[in-house]
Structure formats: C-alpha cells, structure tokens
Amino acid sequence: MTFKQLLDKVSYEDIAPFIREAVAGNDNDLRPTDVKLAEIEQGFEAMKALRPTFGHIDSHIDVKLIDGHLNVSNTHLGSTSDLLSHQIDVAPEVQATESEIAAHCVYQVVAHAASWQHYRDEDDFDDLDNPQTARNLR
C-alpha cells in the first residue's frame, strides 16, 4: 500500500493519540505542545489533500521495530507529494494498527520537515528549470 492509500484510511482522530505520544516523547522540540500538535494536524490535513506525484520507484517507507519501538525511515526521500506515492514496507515483526503506522509516518514527515528542507534546498537537480543551473550541471 502507498502512503497516500494509508492516509486515506484514517482520520486525524484515529492517529491523534499516537501523535500526542510522539510529541510528548520529543525532548528536542521546545515549542509548546499545543503548537506542535496543531502543526502536525495541519500537516496531516495538507497531506490528505495532496495528490501523489511520481516518486522514486525503488524508494519505500520502512516501518520496523528497533529496541521495541516503532521506527519509520526514508520519509526524507523526495517532496511530500512524492512520498505519498511511496510504498510502505512494514516488517513482519511489527504488530501495529494502520492508525499507529500512519501516525508515525505523518509525525516523521511533519516534525522533521524543517531539518530535511535544508538538504532539499541544496539539491541542484531540483532547479533544472533554471538555465544557469542546467548549464552548470552539464
């Protein structure tokens, strides 16, 4: 199933308890909890409204258990609309509901978007419409 297909199966109310737990466990973000929760809810609604674009065919969002905790990886590979087209690979040992998996995926995308944006901004290939960039890359 793709990330978009998973999001279409859940509502924010379904994932909210898992989001609250993830926000409470993040000691690195010092903003007020209500601000963080509002940001993630807005991000969730924005993702649900987006249409998936062509992502990297071989890129998958991986869901695994590491030290007994649900871990989501590869949510930094591409734009948000690209991520929606990525397949979600859930490891066999993961015994989580679709709501819990969706919550962890959404949390990873929204909570860490600012740190990944720096790398995306530095990616010359995102600016191929600019003739100067295209010429430099050739």
mmCIF file of N, CA and C in Angstrom:
data_model
loop_
_atom_site.group_PDB
_atom_site.id
_atom_site.type_symbol
_atom_site.label_atom_id
_atom_site.label_comp_id
_atom_site.label_asym_id
_atom_site.label_seq_id
_atom_site.Cartn_x
_atom_site.Cartn_y
_atom_site.Cartn_z
ATOM 1 N N MET A 1 0.849 -1.161 0.000
ATOM 2 C CA MET A 1 0.000 0.000 0.000
ATOM 3 C C MET A 1 0.903 1.235 0.000
ATOM 4 N N THR A 2 0.431 2.296 -0.644
ATOM 5 C CA THR A 2 1.186 3.539 -0.663
ATOM 6 C C THR A 2 0.864 4.359 0.588
ATOM 7 N N PHE A 3 1.706 5.355 0.822
ATOM 8 C CA PHE A 3 1.484 6.265 1.947
ATOM 9 C C PHE A 3 0.130 6.955 1.795
ATOM 10 N N LYS A 4 -0.212 7.382 0.581
ATOM 11 C CA LYS A 4 -1.495 8.048 0.334
ATOM 12 C C LYS A 4 -2.659 7.101 0.631
ATOM 13 N N GLN A 5 -2.560 5.863 0.211
ATOM 14 C CA GLN A 5 -3.625 4.895 0.484
ATOM 15 C C GLN A 5 -3.810 4.693 1.987
ATOM 16 N N LEU A 6 -2.705 4.671 2.719
ATOM 17 C CA LEU A 6 -2.789 4.541 4.173
ATOM 18 C C LEU A 6 -3.463 5.765 4.778
ATOM 19 N N LEU A 7 -3.067 6.957 4.338
ATOM 20 C CA LEU A 7 -3.672 8.183 4.881
ATOM 21 C C LEU A 7 -5.165 8.246 4.597
ATOM 22 N N ASP A 8 -5.573 7.752 3.433
ATOM 23 C CA ASP A 8 -6.993 7.776 3.081
ATOM 24 C C ASP A 8 -7.834 6.858 3.962
ATOM 25 N N LYS A 9 -7.191 5.938 4.667
ATOM 26 C CA LYS A 9 -7.914 5.003 5.540
ATOM 27 C C LYS A 9 -8.145 5.539 6.948
ATOM 28 N N VAL A 10 -7.450 6.626 7.305
ATOM 29 C CA VAL A 10 -7.519 7.099 8.690
ATOM 30 C C VAL A 10 -7.935 8.564 8.749
ATOM 31 N N SER A 11 -8.444 8.937 9.894
ATOM 32 C CA SER A 11 -8.757 10.350 10.168
ATOM 33 C C SER A 11 -7.744 10.857 11.197
ATOM 34 N N TYR A 12 -7.750 12.159 11.403
ATOM 35 C CA TYR A 12 -6.834 12.693 12.412
ATOM 36 C C TYR A 12 -7.202 12.172 13.803
ATOM 37 N N GLU A 13 -8.474 12.001 14.060
ATOM 38 C CA GLU A 13 -8.900 11.475 15.355
ATOM 39 C C GLU A 13 -8.343 10.070 15.592
ATOM 40 N N ASP A 14 -8.192 9.283 14.511
ATOM 41 C CA ASP A 14 -7.636 7.934 14.631
ATOM 42 C C ASP A 14 -6.170 7.955 15.048
ATOM 43 N N ILE A 15 -5.424 8.938 14.534
ATOM 44 C CA ILE A 15 -3.985 8.957 14.786
ATOM 45 C C ILE A 15 -3.586 9.875 15.940
ATOM 46 N N ALA A 16 -4.497 10.722 16.388
ATOM 47 C CA ALA A 16 -4.175 11.729 17.412
ATOM 48 C C ALA A 16 -3.542 11.154 18.678
ATOM 49 N N PRO A 17 -4.024 10.024 19.234
ATOM 50 C CA PRO A 17 -3.375 9.513 20.460
ATOM 51 C C PRO A 17 -1.903 9.164 20.242
ATOM 52 N N PHE A 18 -1.580 8.627 19.077
ATOM 53 C CA PHE A 18 -0.194 8.256 18.777
ATOM 54 C C PHE A 18 0.656 9.497 18.517
ATOM 55 N N ILE A 19 0.047 10.504 17.914
ATOM 56 C CA ILE A 19 0.751 11.775 17.678
ATOM 57 C C ILE A 19 1.078 12.431 19.012
ATOM 58 N N ARG A 20 0.108 12.465 19.923
ATOM 59 C CA ARG A 20 0.344 13.065 21.248
ATOM 60 C C ARG A 20 1.497 12.355 21.965
ATOM 61 N N GLU A 21 1.527 11.044 21.854
ATOM 62 C CA GLU A 21 2.595 10.258 22.487
ATOM 63 C C GLU A 21 3.959 10.600 21.873
ATOM 64 N N ALA A 22 4.011 10.705 20.545
ATOM 65 C CA ALA A 22 5.271 11.025 19.864
ATOM 66 C C ALA A 22 5.747 12.433 20.222
ATOM 67 N N VAL A 23 4.812 13.381 20.269
ATOM 68 C CA VAL A 23 5.165 14.767 20.620
ATOM 69 C C VAL A 23 5.668 14.822 22.062
ATOM 70 N N ALA A 24 5.016 14.119 22.951
ATOM 71 C CA ALA A 24 5.428 14.122 24.362
ATOM 72 C C ALA A 24 6.817 13.522 24.541
ATOM 73 N N GLY A 25 7.175 12.582 23.677
ATOM 74 C CA GLY A 25 8.479 11.934 23.785
ATOM 75 C C GLY A 25 9.611 12.669 23.098
ATOM 76 N N ASN A 26 9.308 13.783 22.433
ATOM 77 C CA ASN A 26 10.339 14.538 21.719
ATOM 78 C C ASN A 26 10.834 15.687 22.596
ATOM 79 N N ASP A 27 11.980 15.479 23.224
ATOM 80 C CA ASP A 27 12.555 16.500 24.112
ATOM 81 C C ASP A 27 13.346 17.556 23.346
ATOM 82 N N ASN A 28 13.582 17.336 22.055
ATOM 83 C CA ASN A 28 14.396 18.268 21.274
ATOM 84 C C ASN A 28 13.622 19.487 20.796
ATOM 85 N N ASP A 29 12.313 19.372 20.668
ATOM 86 C CA ASP A 29 11.471 20.478 20.203
ATOM 87 C C ASP A 29 10.900 21.171 21.433
ATOM 88 N N LEU A 30 11.366 22.371 21.705
ATOM 89 C CA LEU A 30 10.996 23.067 22.938
ATOM 90 C C LEU A 30 9.755 23.937 22.808
ATOM 91 N N ARG A 31 9.102 23.903 21.652
ATOM 92 C CA ARG A 31 7.891 24.707 21.482
ATOM 93 C C ARG A 31 6.766 24.132 22.343
ATOM 94 N N PRO A 32 5.757 24.940 22.634
ATOM 95 C CA PRO A 32 4.620 24.436 23.417
ATOM 96 C C PRO A 32 3.946 23.254 22.700
ATOM 97 N N THR A 33 3.448 22.339 23.486
ATOM 98 C CA THR A 33 2.825 21.126 22.945
ATOM 99 C C THR A 33 1.668 21.447 22.012
ATOM 100 N N ASP A 34 0.831 22.425 22.372
ATOM 101 C CA ASP A 34 -0.317 22.738 21.516
ATOM 102 C C ASP A 34 0.133 23.259 20.149
ATOM 103 N N VAL A 35 1.254 23.944 20.094
ATOM 104 C CA VAL A 35 1.784 24.434 18.819
ATOM 105 C C VAL A 35 2.243 23.250 17.958
ATOM 106 N N LYS A 36 2.954 22.320 18.568
ATOM 107 C CA LYS A 36 3.437 21.154 17.838
ATOM 108 C C LYS A 36 2.268 20.300 17.338
ATOM 109 N N LEU A 37 1.280 20.094 18.196
ATOM 110 C CA LEU A 37 0.119 19.280 17.802
ATOM 111 C C LEU A 37 -0.651 19.944 16.660
ATOM 112 N N ALA A 38 -0.825 21.249 16.735
ATOM 113 C CA ALA A 38 -1.533 21.974 15.670
ATOM 114 C C ALA A 38 -0.766 21.865 14.352
ATOM 115 N N GLU A 39 0.551 21.972 14.419
ATOM 116 C CA GLU A 39 1.378 21.866 13.214
ATOM 117 C C GLU A 39 1.236 20.482 12.564
ATOM 118 N N ILE A 40 1.213 19.458 13.370
ATOM 119 C CA ILE A 40 1.098 18.103 12.824
ATOM 120 C C ILE A 40 -0.301 17.868 12.271
ATOM 121 N N GLU A 41 -1.325 18.371 12.941
ATOM 122 C CA GLU A 41 -2.675 18.228 12.409
ATOM 123 C C GLU A 41 -2.809 18.955 11.068
ATOM 124 N N GLN A 42 -2.252 20.153 10.960
ATOM 125 C CA GLN A 42 -2.279 20.892 9.692
ATOM 126 C C GLN A 42 -1.515 20.132 8.609
ATOM 127 N N GLY A 43 -0.383 19.564 8.978
ATOM 128 C CA GLY A 43 0.396 18.776 8.024
ATOM 129 C C GLY A 43 -0.361 17.558 7.544
ATOM 130 N N PHE A 44 -1.049 16.895 8.467
ATOM 131 C CA PHE A 44 -1.861 15.726 8.107
ATOM 132 C C PHE A 44 -2.954 16.119 7.110
ATOM 133 N N GLU A 45 -3.670 17.181 7.406
ATOM 134 C CA GLU A 45 -4.748 17.628 6.513
ATOM 135 C C GLU A 45 -4.188 18.039 5.151
ATOM 136 N N ALA A 46 -3.040 18.675 5.145
ATOM 137 C CA ALA A 46 -2.420 19.072 3.868
ATOM 138 C C ALA A 46 -2.024 17.840 3.058
ATOM 139 N N MET A 47 -1.470 16.832 3.714
ATOM 140 C CA MET A 47 -1.089 15.604 3.004
ATOM 141 C C MET A 47 -2.302 14.877 2.448
ATOM 142 N N LYS A 48 -3.388 14.876 3.215
ATOM 143 C CA LYS A 48 -4.607 14.208 2.724
ATOM 144 C C LYS A 48 -5.161 14.909 1.494
ATOM 145 N N ALA A 49 -4.945 16.222 1.392
ATOM 146 C CA ALA A 49 -5.464 16.990 0.256
ATOM 147 C C ALA A 49 -4.557 16.903 -0.975
ATOM 148 N N LEU A 50 -3.297 16.538 -0.770
ATOM 149 C CA LEU A 50 -2.342 16.463 -1.887
ATOM 150 C C LEU A 50 -2.611 15.259 -2.779
ATOM 151 N N ARG A 51 -2.254 15.420 -4.035
ATOM 152 C CA ARG A 51 -2.268 14.280 -4.954
ATOM 153 C C ARG A 51 -0.840 13.764 -5.052
ATOM 154 N N PRO A 52 -0.673 12.453 -5.025
ATOM 155 C CA PRO A 52 0.685 11.902 -5.135
ATOM 156 C C PRO A 52 1.283 12.220 -6.503
ATOM 157 N N THR A 53 2.578 12.495 -6.502
ATOM 158 C CA THR A 53 3.308 12.650 -7.747
ATOM 159 C C THR A 53 4.232 11.460 -7.884
ATOM 160 N N PHE A 54 4.805 11.360 -9.027
ATOM 161 C CA PHE A 54 5.713 10.243 -9.267
ATOM 162 C C PHE A 54 6.898 10.347 -8.337
ATOM 163 N N GLY A 55 7.095 9.330 -7.537
ATOM 164 C CA GLY A 55 8.246 9.282 -6.649
ATOM 165 C C GLY A 55 9.287 8.345 -7.229
ATOM 166 N N HIS A 56 10.314 8.122 -6.474
ATOM 167 C CA HIS A 56 11.340 7.176 -6.891
ATOM 168 C C HIS A 56 10.764 5.776 -6.726
ATOM 169 N N ILE A 57 10.678 5.042 -7.812
ATOM 170 C CA ILE A 57 10.014 3.740 -7.809
ATOM 171 C C ILE A 57 10.603 2.813 -6.758
ATOM 172 N N ASP A 58 11.925 2.840 -6.592
ATOM 173 C CA ASP A 58 12.568 1.918 -5.665
ATOM 174 C C ASP A 58 12.594 2.420 -4.225
ATOM 175 N N SER A 59 12.091 3.610 -3.990
ATOM 176 C CA SER A 59 12.086 4.152 -2.636
ATOM 177 C C SER A 59 10.842 3.676 -1.897
ATOM 178 N N HIS A 60 11.059 3.207 -0.695
ATOM 179 C CA HIS A 60 9.968 2.738 0.152
ATOM 180 C C HIS A 60 10.095 3.404 1.508
ATOM 181 N N ILE A 61 8.979 3.530 2.173
ATOM 182 C CA ILE A 61 8.972 3.976 3.561
ATOM 183 C C ILE A 61 8.998 2.704 4.398
ATOM 184 N N ASP A 62 10.019 2.569 5.222
ATOM 185 C CA ASP A 62 10.196 1.359 6.023
ATOM 186 C C ASP A 62 9.667 1.559 7.436
ATOM 187 N N VAL A 63 8.916 0.575 7.902
ATOM 188 C CA VAL A 63 8.388 0.581 9.263
ATOM 189 C C VAL A 63 8.928 -0.674 9.946
ATOM 190 N N LYS A 64 9.720 -0.457 11.001
ATOM 191 C CA LYS A 64 10.382 -1.560 11.699
ATOM 192 C C LYS A 64 10.243 -1.374 13.206
ATOM 193 N N LEU A 65 10.592 -2.422 13.924
ATOM 194 C CA LEU A 65 10.735 -2.324 15.379
ATOM 195 C C LEU A 65 12.215 -2.257 15.698
ATOM 196 N N ILE A 66 12.619 -1.233 16.440
ATOM 197 C CA ILE A 66 14.000 -1.115 16.891
ATOM 198 C C ILE A 66 13.964 -0.904 18.389
ATOM 199 N N ASP A 67 14.580 -1.823 19.094
ATOM 200 C CA ASP A 67 14.575 -1.793 20.567
ATOM 201 C C ASP A 67 13.156 -1.686 21.120
ATOM 202 N N GLY A 68 12.217 -2.377 20.497
ATOM 203 C CA GLY A 68 10.839 -2.396 20.966
ATOM 204 C C GLY A 68 10.002 -1.189 20.595
ATOM 205 N N HIS A 69 10.577 -0.254 19.822
ATOM 206 C CA HIS A 69 9.860 0.957 19.433
ATOM 207 C C HIS A 69 9.638 0.973 17.925
ATOM 208 N N LEU A 70 8.488 1.463 17.523
ATOM 209 C CA LEU A 70 8.177 1.601 16.106
ATOM 210 C C LEU A 70 9.093 2.651 15.496
ATOM 211 N N ASN A 71 9.725 2.316 14.390
ATOM 212 C CA ASN A 71 10.662 3.214 13.725
ATOM 213 C C ASN A 71 10.277 3.341 12.263
ATOM 214 N N VAL A 72 10.163 4.581 11.789
ATOM 215 C CA VAL A 72 9.824 4.861 10.398
ATOM 216 C C VAL A 72 11.025 5.530 9.752
ATOM 217 N N SER A 73 11.432 5.029 8.594
ATOM 218 C CA SER A 73 12.573 5.634 7.911
ATOM 219 C C SER A 73 12.262 5.872 6.440
ATOM 220 N N ASN A 74 13.103 6.662 5.813
ATOM 221 C CA ASN A 74 13.025 7.041 4.395
ATOM 222 C C ASN A 74 11.918 8.044 4.113
ATOM 223 N N THR A 75 11.499 8.796 5.104
ATOM 224 C CA THR A 75 10.490 9.830 4.853
ATOM 225 C C THR A 75 11.136 11.150 4.449
ATOM 226 N N HIS A 76 12.439 11.137 4.253
ATOM 227 C CA HIS A 76 13.154 12.334 3.816
ATOM 228 C C HIS A 76 13.479 12.283 2.326
ATOM 229 N N LEU A 77 13.082 11.204 1.643
ATOM 230 C CA LEU A 77 13.451 10.994 0.248
ATOM 231 C C LEU A 77 12.395 11.542 -0.699
ATOM 232 N N GLY A 78 12.507 12.797 -1.064
ATOM 233 C CA GLY A 78 11.585 13.406 -2.004
ATOM 234 C C GLY A 78 10.658 14.401 -1.349
ATOM 235 N N SER A 79 9.883 15.042 -2.205
ATOM 236 C CA SER A 79 8.906 16.008 -1.714
ATOM 237 C C SER A 79 7.763 15.268 -1.027
ATOM 238 N N THR A 80 6.935 15.998 -0.344
ATOM 239 C CA THR A 80 5.799 15.369 0.335
ATOM 240 C C THR A 80 4.890 14.679 -0.663
ATOM 241 N N SER A 81 4.636 15.304 -1.801
ATOM 242 C CA SER A 81 3.762 14.665 -2.795
ATOM 243 C C SER A 81 4.418 13.418 -3.375
ATOM 244 N N ASP A 82 5.747 13.408 -3.487
ATOM 245 C CA ASP A 82 6.447 12.188 -3.906
ATOM 246 C C ASP A 82 6.293 11.095 -2.854
ATOM 247 N N LEU A 83 6.456 11.476 -1.586
ATOM 248 C CA LEU A 83 6.352 10.494 -0.504
ATOM 249 C C LEU A 83 5.001 9.799 -0.502
ATOM 250 N N LEU A 84 3.960 10.512 -0.886
ATOM 251 C CA LEU A 84 2.621 9.918 -0.900
ATOM 252 C C LEU A 84 2.527 8.745 -1.873
ATOM 253 N N SER A 85 3.385 8.723 -2.879
ATOM 254 C CA SER A 85 3.348 7.632 -3.857
ATOM 255 C C SER A 85 4.238 6.453 -3.454
ATOM 256 N N HIS A 86 5.020 6.613 -2.385
ATOM 257 C CA HIS A 86 5.928 5.548 -1.964
ATOM 258 C C HIS A 86 5.172 4.419 -1.267
ATOM 259 N N GLN A 87 5.643 3.214 -1.521
ATOM 260 C CA GLN A 87 5.097 2.044 -0.847
ATOM 261 C C GLN A 87 5.556 2.036 0.605
ATOM 262 N N ILE A 88 4.702 1.554 1.478
ATOM 263 C CA ILE A 88 5.071 1.393 2.883
ATOM 264 C C ILE A 88 5.366 -0.082 3.107
ATOM 265 N N ASP A 89 6.590 -0.362 3.529
ATOM 266 C CA ASP A 89 7.008 -1.726 3.840
ATOM 267 C C ASP A 89 7.013 -1.892 5.357
ATOM 268 N N VAL A 90 6.137 -2.739 5.839
ATOM 269 C CA VAL A 90 6.041 -2.997 7.274
ATOM 270 C C VAL A 90 6.722 -4.326 7.562
ATOM 271 N N ALA A 91 7.721 -4.306 8.436
ATOM 272 C CA ALA A 91 8.442 -5.524 8.803
ATOM 273 C C ALA A 91 7.481 -6.510 9.445
ATOM 274 N N PRO A 92 7.728 -7.810 9.221
ATOM 275 C CA PRO A 92 6.805 -8.841 9.745
ATOM 276 C C PRO A 92 6.613 -8.805 11.263
ATOM 277 N N GLU A 93 7.625 -8.358 12.000
ATOM 278 C CA GLU A 93 7.505 -8.360 13.463
ATOM 279 C C GLU A 93 6.685 -7.191 14.006
ATOM 280 N N VAL A 94 6.323 -6.250 13.155
ATOM 281 C CA VAL A 94 5.547 -5.081 13.590
ATOM 282 C C VAL A 94 4.087 -5.495 13.773
ATOM 283 N N GLN A 95 3.596 -5.316 14.979
ATOM 284 C CA GLN A 95 2.212 -5.624 15.318
ATOM 285 C C GLN A 95 1.492 -4.333 15.680
ATOM 286 N N ALA A 96 1.404 -3.420 14.725
ATOM 287 C CA ALA A 96 0.785 -2.113 14.975
ATOM 288 C C ALA A 96 -0.429 -1.948 14.069
ATOM 289 N N THR A 97 -1.356 -1.136 14.502
ATOM 290 C CA THR A 97 -2.534 -0.846 13.687
ATOM 291 C C THR A 97 -2.155 0.111 12.555
ATOM 292 N N GLU A 98 -3.012 0.199 11.564
ATOM 293 C CA GLU A 98 -2.782 1.145 10.478
ATOM 294 C C GLU A 98 -2.766 2.580 11.007
ATOM 295 N N SER A 99 -3.588 2.858 12.000
ATOM 296 C CA SER A 99 -3.605 4.203 12.596
ATOM 297 C C SER A 99 -2.268 4.539 13.240
ATOM 298 N N GLU A 100 -1.690 3.590 13.949
ATOM 299 C CA GLU A 100 -0.402 3.828 14.603
ATOM 300 C C GLU A 100 0.706 4.013 13.568
ATOM 301 N N ILE A 101 0.700 3.192 12.527
ATOM 302 C CA ILE A 101 1.705 3.325 11.468
ATOM 303 C C ILE A 101 1.549 4.665 10.763
ATOM 304 N N ALA A 102 0.316 5.031 10.430
ATOM 305 C CA ALA A 102 0.068 6.323 9.776
ATOM 306 C C ALA A 102 0.542 7.473 10.649
ATOM 307 N N ALA A 103 0.268 7.394 11.956
ATOM 308 C CA ALA A 103 0.678 8.452 12.876
ATOM 309 C C ALA A 103 2.189 8.623 12.882
ATOM 310 N N HIS A 104 2.909 7.530 12.933
ATOM 311 C CA HIS A 104 4.369 7.615 12.960
ATOM 312 C C HIS A 104 4.918 8.155 11.642
ATOM 313 N N CYS A 105 4.315 7.781 10.533
ATOM 314 C CA CYS A 105 4.740 8.308 9.230
ATOM 315 C C CYS A 105 4.482 9.813 9.147
ATOM 316 N N VAL A 106 3.280 10.223 9.525
ATOM 317 C CA VAL A 106 2.929 11.645 9.495
ATOM 318 C C VAL A 106 3.855 12.428 10.412
ATOM 319 N N TYR A 107 4.080 11.914 11.606
ATOM 320 C CA TYR A 107 4.953 12.601 12.561
ATOM 321 C C TYR A 107 6.352 12.794 11.974
ATOM 322 N N GLN A 108 6.889 11.756 11.369
ATOM 323 C CA GLN A 108 8.233 11.861 10.784
ATOM 324 C C GLN A 108 8.283 12.923 9.692
ATOM 325 N N VAL A 109 7.280 12.938 8.833
ATOM 326 C CA VAL A 109 7.274 13.908 7.729
ATOM 327 C C VAL A 109 7.129 15.328 8.262
ATOM 328 N N VAL A 110 6.171 15.566 9.131
ATOM 329 C CA VAL A 110 5.886 16.932 9.593
ATOM 330 C C VAL A 110 6.923 17.419 10.602
ATOM 331 N N ALA A 111 7.246 16.614 11.582
ATOM 332 C CA ALA A 111 8.131 17.070 12.655
ATOM 333 C C ALA A 111 9.563 17.285 12.191
ATOM 334 N N HIS A 112 9.968 16.596 11.147
ATOM 335 C CA HIS A 112 11.352 16.707 10.703
ATOM 336 C C HIS A 112 11.503 17.407 9.366
ATOM 337 N N ALA A 113 10.441 17.945 8.833
ATOM 338 C CA ALA A 113 10.497 18.592 7.518
ATOM 339 C C ALA A 113 11.478 19.749 7.492
ATOM 340 N N ALA A 114 11.534 20.533 8.533
ATOM 341 C CA ALA A 114 12.425 21.701 8.547
ATOM 342 C C ALA A 114 13.881 21.286 8.440
ATOM 343 N N SER A 115 14.270 20.218 9.114
ATOM 344 C CA SER A 115 15.673 19.797 9.058
ATOM 345 C C SER A 115 16.015 19.203 7.698
ATOM 346 N N TRP A 116 15.068 18.563 7.033
ATOM 347 C CA TRP A 116 15.331 17.980 5.718
ATOM 348 C C TRP A 116 15.263 19.022 4.617
ATOM 349 N N GLN A 117 14.533 20.108 4.854
ATOM 350 C CA GLN A 117 14.376 21.122 3.818
ATOM 351 C C GLN A 117 15.720 21.711 3.414
ATOM 352 N N HIS A 118 16.637 21.830 4.361
ATOM 353 C CA HIS A 118 17.967 22.349 4.048
ATOM 354 C C HIS A 118 18.627 21.511 2.953
ATOM 355 N N TYR A 119 18.537 20.196 3.070
ATOM 356 C CA TYR A 119 19.163 19.323 2.077
ATOM 357 C C TYR A 119 18.435 19.409 0.744
ATOM 358 N N ARG A 120 17.137 19.527 0.779
ATOM 359 C CA ARG A 120 16.376 19.654 -0.465
ATOM 360 C C ARG A 120 16.696 20.981 -1.149
ATOM 361 N N ASP A 121 16.860 22.044 -0.365
ATOM 362 C CA ASP A 121 17.185 23.351 -0.930
ATOM 363 C C ASP A 121 18.548 23.345 -1.598
ATOM 364 N N GLU A 122 19.452 22.517 -1.115
ATOM 365 C CA GLU A 122 20.804 22.445 -1.669
ATOM 366 C C GLU A 122 20.891 21.506 -2.875
ATOM 367 N N ASP A 123 19.822 20.836 -3.222
ATOM 368 C CA ASP A 123 19.829 19.863 -4.311
ATOM 369 C C ASP A 123 19.723 20.582 -5.648
ATOM 370 N N ASP A 124 20.810 20.599 -6.415
ATOM 371 C CA ASP A 124 20.838 21.276 -7.708
ATOM 372 C C ASP A 124 19.840 20.688 -8.695
ATOM 373 N N PHE A 125 19.519 19.434 -8.561
ATOM 374 C CA PHE A 125 18.628 18.805 -9.526
ATOM 375 C C PHE A 125 17.190 19.293 -9.405
ATOM 376 N N ASP A 126 16.844 19.903 -8.290
ATOM 377 C CA ASP A 126 15.507 20.466 -8.133
ATOM 378 C C ASP A 126 15.349 21.780 -8.886
ATOM 379 N N ASP A 127 16.432 22.301 -9.416
ATOM 380 C CA ASP A 127 16.412 23.614 -10.057
ATOM 381 C C ASP A 127 16.785 23.512 -11.538
ATOM 382 N N LEU A 128 16.434 22.416 -12.190
ATOM 383 C CA LEU A 128 16.825 22.223 -13.589
ATOM 384 C C LEU A 128 16.108 23.160 -14.541
ATOM 385 N N ASP A 129 15.036 23.801 -14.106
ATOM 386 C CA ASP A 129 14.363 24.772 -14.966
ATOM 387 C C ASP A 129 15.171 26.066 -15.078
ATOM 388 N N ASN A 130 16.085 26.256 -14.164
ATOM 389 C CA ASN A 130 16.943 27.424 -14.203
ATOM 390 C C ASN A 130 18.058 27.154 -15.215
ATOM 391 N N PRO A 131 18.145 27.919 -16.320
ATOM 392 C CA PRO A 131 19.165 27.651 -17.345
ATOM 393 C C PRO A 131 20.596 27.672 -16.815
ATOM 394 N N GLN A 132 20.878 28.547 -15.841
ATOM 395 C CA GLN A 132 22.230 28.605 -15.292
ATOM 396 C C GLN A 132 22.574 27.294 -14.586
ATOM 397 N N THR A 133 21.650 26.767 -13.783
ATOM 398 C CA THR A 133 21.889 25.515 -13.078
ATOM 399 C C THR A 133 22.040 24.378 -14.063
ATOM 400 N N ALA A 134 21.160 24.291 -15.031
ATOM 401 C CA ALA A 134 21.210 23.211 -16.012
ATOM 402 C C ALA A 134 22.541 23.229 -16.757
ATOM 403 N N ARG A 135 23.020 24.415 -17.145
ATOM 404 C CA ARG A 135 24.281 24.525 -17.869
ATOM 405 C C ARG A 135 25.428 24.074 -16.965
ATOM 406 N N ASN A 136 25.416 24.472 -15.703
ATOM 407 C CA ASN A 136 26.480 24.070 -14.773
ATOM 408 C C ASN A 136 26.522 22.561 -14.553
ATOM 409 N N LEU A 137 25.365 21.944 -14.556
ATOM 410 C CA LEU A 137 25.328 20.501 -14.324
ATOM 411 C C LEU A 137 25.769 19.694 -15.549
ATOM 412 N N ARG A 138 25.628 20.295 -16.726
ATOM 413 C CA ARG A 138 26.073 19.596 -17.930
ATOM 414 C C ARG A 138 27.565 19.651 -17.988
#
